[in-house]
PDB file of C-alpha atoms in Angstrom:
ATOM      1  CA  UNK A  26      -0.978 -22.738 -17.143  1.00 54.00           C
ATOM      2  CA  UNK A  27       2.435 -24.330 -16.885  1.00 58.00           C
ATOM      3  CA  UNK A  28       4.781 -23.692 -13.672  1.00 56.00           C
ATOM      4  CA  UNK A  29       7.054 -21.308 -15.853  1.00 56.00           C
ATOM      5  CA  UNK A  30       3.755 -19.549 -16.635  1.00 81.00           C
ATOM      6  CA  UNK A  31       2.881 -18.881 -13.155  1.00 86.00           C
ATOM      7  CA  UNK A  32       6.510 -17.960 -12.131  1.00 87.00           C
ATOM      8  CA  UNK A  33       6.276 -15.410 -15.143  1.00 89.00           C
ATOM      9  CA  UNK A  34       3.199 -13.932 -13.960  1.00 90.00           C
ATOM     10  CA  UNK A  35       3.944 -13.638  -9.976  1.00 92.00           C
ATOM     11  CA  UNK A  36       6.961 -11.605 -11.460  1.00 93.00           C
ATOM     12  CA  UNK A  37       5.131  -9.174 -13.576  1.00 94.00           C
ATOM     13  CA  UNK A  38       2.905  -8.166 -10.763  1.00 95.00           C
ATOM     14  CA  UNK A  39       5.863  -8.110  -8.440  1.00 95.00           C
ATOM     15  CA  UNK A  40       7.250  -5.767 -11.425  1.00 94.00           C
ATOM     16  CA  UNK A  41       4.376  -4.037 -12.134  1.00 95.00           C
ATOM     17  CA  UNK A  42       2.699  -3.328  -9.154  1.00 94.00           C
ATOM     18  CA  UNK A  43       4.992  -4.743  -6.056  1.00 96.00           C
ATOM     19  CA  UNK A  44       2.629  -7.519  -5.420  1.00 97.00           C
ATOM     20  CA  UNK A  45       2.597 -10.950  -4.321  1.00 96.00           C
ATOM     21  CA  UNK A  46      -0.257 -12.745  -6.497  1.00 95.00           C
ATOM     22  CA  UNK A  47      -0.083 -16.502  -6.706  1.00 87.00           C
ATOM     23  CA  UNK A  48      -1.617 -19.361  -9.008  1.00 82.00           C
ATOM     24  CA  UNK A  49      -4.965 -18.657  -6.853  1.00 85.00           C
ATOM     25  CA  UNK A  50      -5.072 -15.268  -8.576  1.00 93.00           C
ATOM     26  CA  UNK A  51      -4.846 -16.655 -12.512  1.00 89.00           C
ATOM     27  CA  UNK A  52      -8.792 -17.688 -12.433  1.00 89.00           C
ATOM     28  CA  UNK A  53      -9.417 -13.887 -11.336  1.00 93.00           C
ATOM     29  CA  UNK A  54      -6.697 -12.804 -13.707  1.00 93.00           C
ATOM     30  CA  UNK A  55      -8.368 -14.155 -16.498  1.00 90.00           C
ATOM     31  CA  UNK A  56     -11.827 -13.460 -16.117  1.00 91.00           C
ATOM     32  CA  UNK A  57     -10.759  -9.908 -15.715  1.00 94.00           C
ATOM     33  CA  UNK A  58      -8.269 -10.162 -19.072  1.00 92.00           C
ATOM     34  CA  UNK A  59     -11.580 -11.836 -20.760  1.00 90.00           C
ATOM     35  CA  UNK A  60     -14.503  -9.690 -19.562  1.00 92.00           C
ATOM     36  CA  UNK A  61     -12.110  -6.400 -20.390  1.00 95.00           C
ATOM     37  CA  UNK A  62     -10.894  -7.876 -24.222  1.00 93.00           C
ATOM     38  CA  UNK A  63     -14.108  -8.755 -24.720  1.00 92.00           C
ATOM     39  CA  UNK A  64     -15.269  -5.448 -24.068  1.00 93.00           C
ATOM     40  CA  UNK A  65     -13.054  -3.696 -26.084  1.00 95.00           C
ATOM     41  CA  UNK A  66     -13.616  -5.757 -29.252  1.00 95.00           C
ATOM     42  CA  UNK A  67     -17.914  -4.687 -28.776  1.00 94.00           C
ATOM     43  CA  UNK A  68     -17.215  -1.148 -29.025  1.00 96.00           C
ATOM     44  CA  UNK A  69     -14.572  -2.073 -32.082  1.00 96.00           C
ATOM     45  CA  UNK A  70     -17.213  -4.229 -33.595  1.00 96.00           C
ATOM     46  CA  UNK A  71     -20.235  -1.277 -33.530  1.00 96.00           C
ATOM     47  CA  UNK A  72     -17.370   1.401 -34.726  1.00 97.00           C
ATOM     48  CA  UNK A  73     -16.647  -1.161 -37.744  1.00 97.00           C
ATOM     49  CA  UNK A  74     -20.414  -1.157 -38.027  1.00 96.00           C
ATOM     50  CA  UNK A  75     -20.940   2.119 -37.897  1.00 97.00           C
ATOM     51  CA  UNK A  76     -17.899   2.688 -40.739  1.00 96.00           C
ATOM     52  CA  UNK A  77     -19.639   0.522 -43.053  1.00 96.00           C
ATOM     53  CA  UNK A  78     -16.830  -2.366 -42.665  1.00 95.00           C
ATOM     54  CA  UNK A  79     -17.031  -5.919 -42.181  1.00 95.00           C
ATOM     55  CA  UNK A  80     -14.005  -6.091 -40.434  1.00 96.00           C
ATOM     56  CA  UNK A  81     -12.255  -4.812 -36.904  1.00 96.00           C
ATOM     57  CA  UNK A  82      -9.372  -2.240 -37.420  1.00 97.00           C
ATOM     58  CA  UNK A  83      -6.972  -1.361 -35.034  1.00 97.00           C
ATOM     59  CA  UNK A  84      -8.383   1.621 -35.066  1.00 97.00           C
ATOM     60  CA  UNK A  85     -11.753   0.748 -34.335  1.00 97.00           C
ATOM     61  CA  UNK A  86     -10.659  -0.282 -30.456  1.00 97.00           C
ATOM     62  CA  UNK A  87     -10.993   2.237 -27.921  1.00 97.00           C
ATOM     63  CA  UNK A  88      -7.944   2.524 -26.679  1.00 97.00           C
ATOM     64  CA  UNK A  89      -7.464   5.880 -24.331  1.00 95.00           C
ATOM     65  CA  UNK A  90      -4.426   7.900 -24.135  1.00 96.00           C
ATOM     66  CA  UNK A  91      -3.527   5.547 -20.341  1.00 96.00           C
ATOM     67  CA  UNK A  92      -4.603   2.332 -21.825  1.00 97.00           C
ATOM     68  CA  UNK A  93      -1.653   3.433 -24.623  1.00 97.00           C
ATOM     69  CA  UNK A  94       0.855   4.881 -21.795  1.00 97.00           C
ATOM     70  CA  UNK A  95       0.365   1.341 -20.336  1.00 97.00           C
ATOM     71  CA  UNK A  96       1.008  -0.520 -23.479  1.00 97.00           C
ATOM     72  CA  UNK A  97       4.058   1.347 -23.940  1.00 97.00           C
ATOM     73  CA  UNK A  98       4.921   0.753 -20.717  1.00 96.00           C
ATOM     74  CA  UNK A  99       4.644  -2.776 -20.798  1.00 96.00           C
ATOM     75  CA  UNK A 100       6.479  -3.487 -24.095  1.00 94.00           C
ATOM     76  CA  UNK A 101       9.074  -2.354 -21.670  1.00 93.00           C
ATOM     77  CA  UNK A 102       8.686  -4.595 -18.614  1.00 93.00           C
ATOM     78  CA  UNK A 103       7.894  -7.405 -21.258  1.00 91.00           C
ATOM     79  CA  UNK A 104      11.788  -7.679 -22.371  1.00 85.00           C
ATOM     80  CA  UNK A 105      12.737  -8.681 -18.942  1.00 85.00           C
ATOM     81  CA  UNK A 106       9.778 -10.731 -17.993  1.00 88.00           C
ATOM     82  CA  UNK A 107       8.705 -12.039 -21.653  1.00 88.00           C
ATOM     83  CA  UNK A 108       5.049 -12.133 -20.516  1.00 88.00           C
ATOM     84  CA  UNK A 109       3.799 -11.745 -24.232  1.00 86.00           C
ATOM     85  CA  UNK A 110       3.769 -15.506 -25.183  1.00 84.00           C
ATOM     86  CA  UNK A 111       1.628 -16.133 -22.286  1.00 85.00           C
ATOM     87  CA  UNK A 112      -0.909 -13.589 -22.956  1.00 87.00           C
ATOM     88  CA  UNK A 113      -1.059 -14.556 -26.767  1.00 84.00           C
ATOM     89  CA  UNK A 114      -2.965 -17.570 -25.041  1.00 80.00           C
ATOM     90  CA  UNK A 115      -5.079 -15.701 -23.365  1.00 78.00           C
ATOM     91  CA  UNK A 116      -5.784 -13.150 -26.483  1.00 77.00           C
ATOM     92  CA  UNK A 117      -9.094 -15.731 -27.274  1.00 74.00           C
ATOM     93  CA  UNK A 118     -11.773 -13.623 -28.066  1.00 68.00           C
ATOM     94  CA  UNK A 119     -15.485 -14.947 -28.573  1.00 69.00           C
ATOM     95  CA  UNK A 120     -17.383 -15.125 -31.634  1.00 78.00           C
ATOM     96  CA  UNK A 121     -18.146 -11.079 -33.000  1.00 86.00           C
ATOM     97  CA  UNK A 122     -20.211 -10.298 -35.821  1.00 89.00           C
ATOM     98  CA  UNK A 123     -17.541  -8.503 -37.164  1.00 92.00           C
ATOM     99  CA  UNK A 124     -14.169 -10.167 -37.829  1.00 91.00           C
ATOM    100  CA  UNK A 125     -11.016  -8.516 -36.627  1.00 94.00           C
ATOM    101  CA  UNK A 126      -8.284  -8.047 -38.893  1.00 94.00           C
ATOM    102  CA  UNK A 127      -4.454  -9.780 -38.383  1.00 94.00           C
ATOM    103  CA  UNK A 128      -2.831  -6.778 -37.390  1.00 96.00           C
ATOM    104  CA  UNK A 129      -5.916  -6.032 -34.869  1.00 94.00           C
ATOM    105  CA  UNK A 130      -5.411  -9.739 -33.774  1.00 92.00           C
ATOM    106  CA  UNK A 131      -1.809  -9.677 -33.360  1.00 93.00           C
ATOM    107  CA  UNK A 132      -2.155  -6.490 -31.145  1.00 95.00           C
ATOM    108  CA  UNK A 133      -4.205  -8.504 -28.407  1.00 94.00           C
ATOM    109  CA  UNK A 134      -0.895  -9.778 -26.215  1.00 93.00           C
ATOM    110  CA  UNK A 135      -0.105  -5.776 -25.999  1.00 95.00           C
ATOM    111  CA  UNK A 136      -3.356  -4.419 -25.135  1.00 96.00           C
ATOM    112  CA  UNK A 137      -3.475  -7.161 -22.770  1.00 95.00           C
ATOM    113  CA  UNK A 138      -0.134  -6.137 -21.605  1.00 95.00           C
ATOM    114  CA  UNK A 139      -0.960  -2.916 -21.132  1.00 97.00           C
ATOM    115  CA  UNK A 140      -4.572  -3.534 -19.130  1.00 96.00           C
ATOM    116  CA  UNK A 141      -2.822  -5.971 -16.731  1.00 96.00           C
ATOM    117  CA  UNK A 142      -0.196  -3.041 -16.082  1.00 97.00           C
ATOM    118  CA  UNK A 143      -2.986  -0.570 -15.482  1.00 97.00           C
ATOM    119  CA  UNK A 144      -4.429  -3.359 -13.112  1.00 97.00           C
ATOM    120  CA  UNK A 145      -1.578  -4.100 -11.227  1.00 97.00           C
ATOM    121  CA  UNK A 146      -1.047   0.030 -10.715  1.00 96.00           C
ATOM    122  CA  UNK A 147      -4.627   0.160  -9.954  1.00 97.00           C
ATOM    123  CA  UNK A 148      -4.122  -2.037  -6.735  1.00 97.00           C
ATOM    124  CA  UNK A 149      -1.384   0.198  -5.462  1.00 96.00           C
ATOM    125  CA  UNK A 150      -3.185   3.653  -6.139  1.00 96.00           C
ATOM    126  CA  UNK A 151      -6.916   2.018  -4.323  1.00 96.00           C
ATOM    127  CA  UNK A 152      -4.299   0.316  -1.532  1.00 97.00           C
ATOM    128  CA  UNK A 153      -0.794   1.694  -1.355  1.00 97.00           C
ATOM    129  CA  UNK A 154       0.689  -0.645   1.264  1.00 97.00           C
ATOM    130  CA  UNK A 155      -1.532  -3.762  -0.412  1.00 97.00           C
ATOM    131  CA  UNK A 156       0.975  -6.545  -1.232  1.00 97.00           C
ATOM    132  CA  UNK A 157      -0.928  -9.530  -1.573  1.00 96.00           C
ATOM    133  CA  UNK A 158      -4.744  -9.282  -3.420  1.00 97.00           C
ATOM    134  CA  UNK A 159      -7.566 -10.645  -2.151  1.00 95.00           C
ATOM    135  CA  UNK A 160     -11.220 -10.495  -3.408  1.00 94.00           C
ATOM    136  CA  UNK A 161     -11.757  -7.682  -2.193  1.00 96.00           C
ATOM    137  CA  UNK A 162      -8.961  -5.786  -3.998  1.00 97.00           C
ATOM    138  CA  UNK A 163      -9.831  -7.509  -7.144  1.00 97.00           C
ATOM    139  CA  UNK A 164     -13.142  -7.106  -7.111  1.00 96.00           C
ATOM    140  CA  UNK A 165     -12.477  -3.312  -5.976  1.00 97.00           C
ATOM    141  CA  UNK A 166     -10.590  -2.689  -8.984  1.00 97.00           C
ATOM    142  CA  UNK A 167     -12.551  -4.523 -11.726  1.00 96.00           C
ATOM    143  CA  UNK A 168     -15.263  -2.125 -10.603  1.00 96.00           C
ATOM    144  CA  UNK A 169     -12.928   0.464 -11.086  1.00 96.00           C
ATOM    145  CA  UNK A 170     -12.482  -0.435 -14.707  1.00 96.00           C
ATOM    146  CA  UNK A 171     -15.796  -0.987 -15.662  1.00 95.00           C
ATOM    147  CA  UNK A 172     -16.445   2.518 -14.801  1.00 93.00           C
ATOM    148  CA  UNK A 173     -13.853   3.018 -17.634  1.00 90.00           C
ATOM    149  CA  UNK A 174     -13.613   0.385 -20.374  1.00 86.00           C
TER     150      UNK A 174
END
């Protein structure tokens, strides 16, 4: 990830959440952004199934009523920061037995969006005076959302 990069995503969570994350934080960042995509895109994949298609809608992701008030939410924080191109690097997603669609594909950067708000929020609702994550807090709140997602 390139210095702008980095500078772009200590200021989202500064925005987001009022935290202080650094470069040390990307690795858990993206593992988190990774095991949470990938995630979503196995339930899409067995709805597909189910459906009789051979091909991942939109529709076919679970996305819950927060995941969407986050997604909105970030489209909004996004103008100022202009995370998006970032996370459209991040929006790999492994081989699925079901291939998603372009729109489904071009909605990745977004959903990612929107799970790295709920993230950052998550810190500050499991540790309101947190202001700079450690393990703990991130593996604290990964547990958190694999209760969830």
């Amino acid at each position: 990830m390139t210095v702008m990069s980095i500078a772009r995503f200590e200021r989202f969570f500064r925005v987001a959440g009022g935290l202080d994350v650094d470069k040390n934080d990307l690795k858990r960042y993206s593992d988190f952004v990774d095991a949470k995509l990938y995630g979503l895109l196995t339930v899409a994949q067995a709805t597909a199934k189910a459906n009789g298609r051979d091909v991942i809608r939109l529709c076919d992701l679970p996305i819950t009523k927060g995941l969407q008030e986050s997604i909105h939410n970030f489209r909004k924080i996004d103008h100022e920061i202009e995370l998006k191109p970032i996370l459209e690097q991040l929006a790999a997603h492994p081989t699925l037995d079901r291939t998603p669609d372009e729109e489904t594909e071009a909605a990745y950067p977004e959903i990612i969006g929107g799970l790295s708000l709920a993230l950052a929020q998550s810190f500050k609702i499991l540790h309101p005076d947190l202001k700079n994550p450690q393990t703990q807090h991130w593996d604290e709140a990964r547990a958190v959302f694999d209760l969830l997602l």
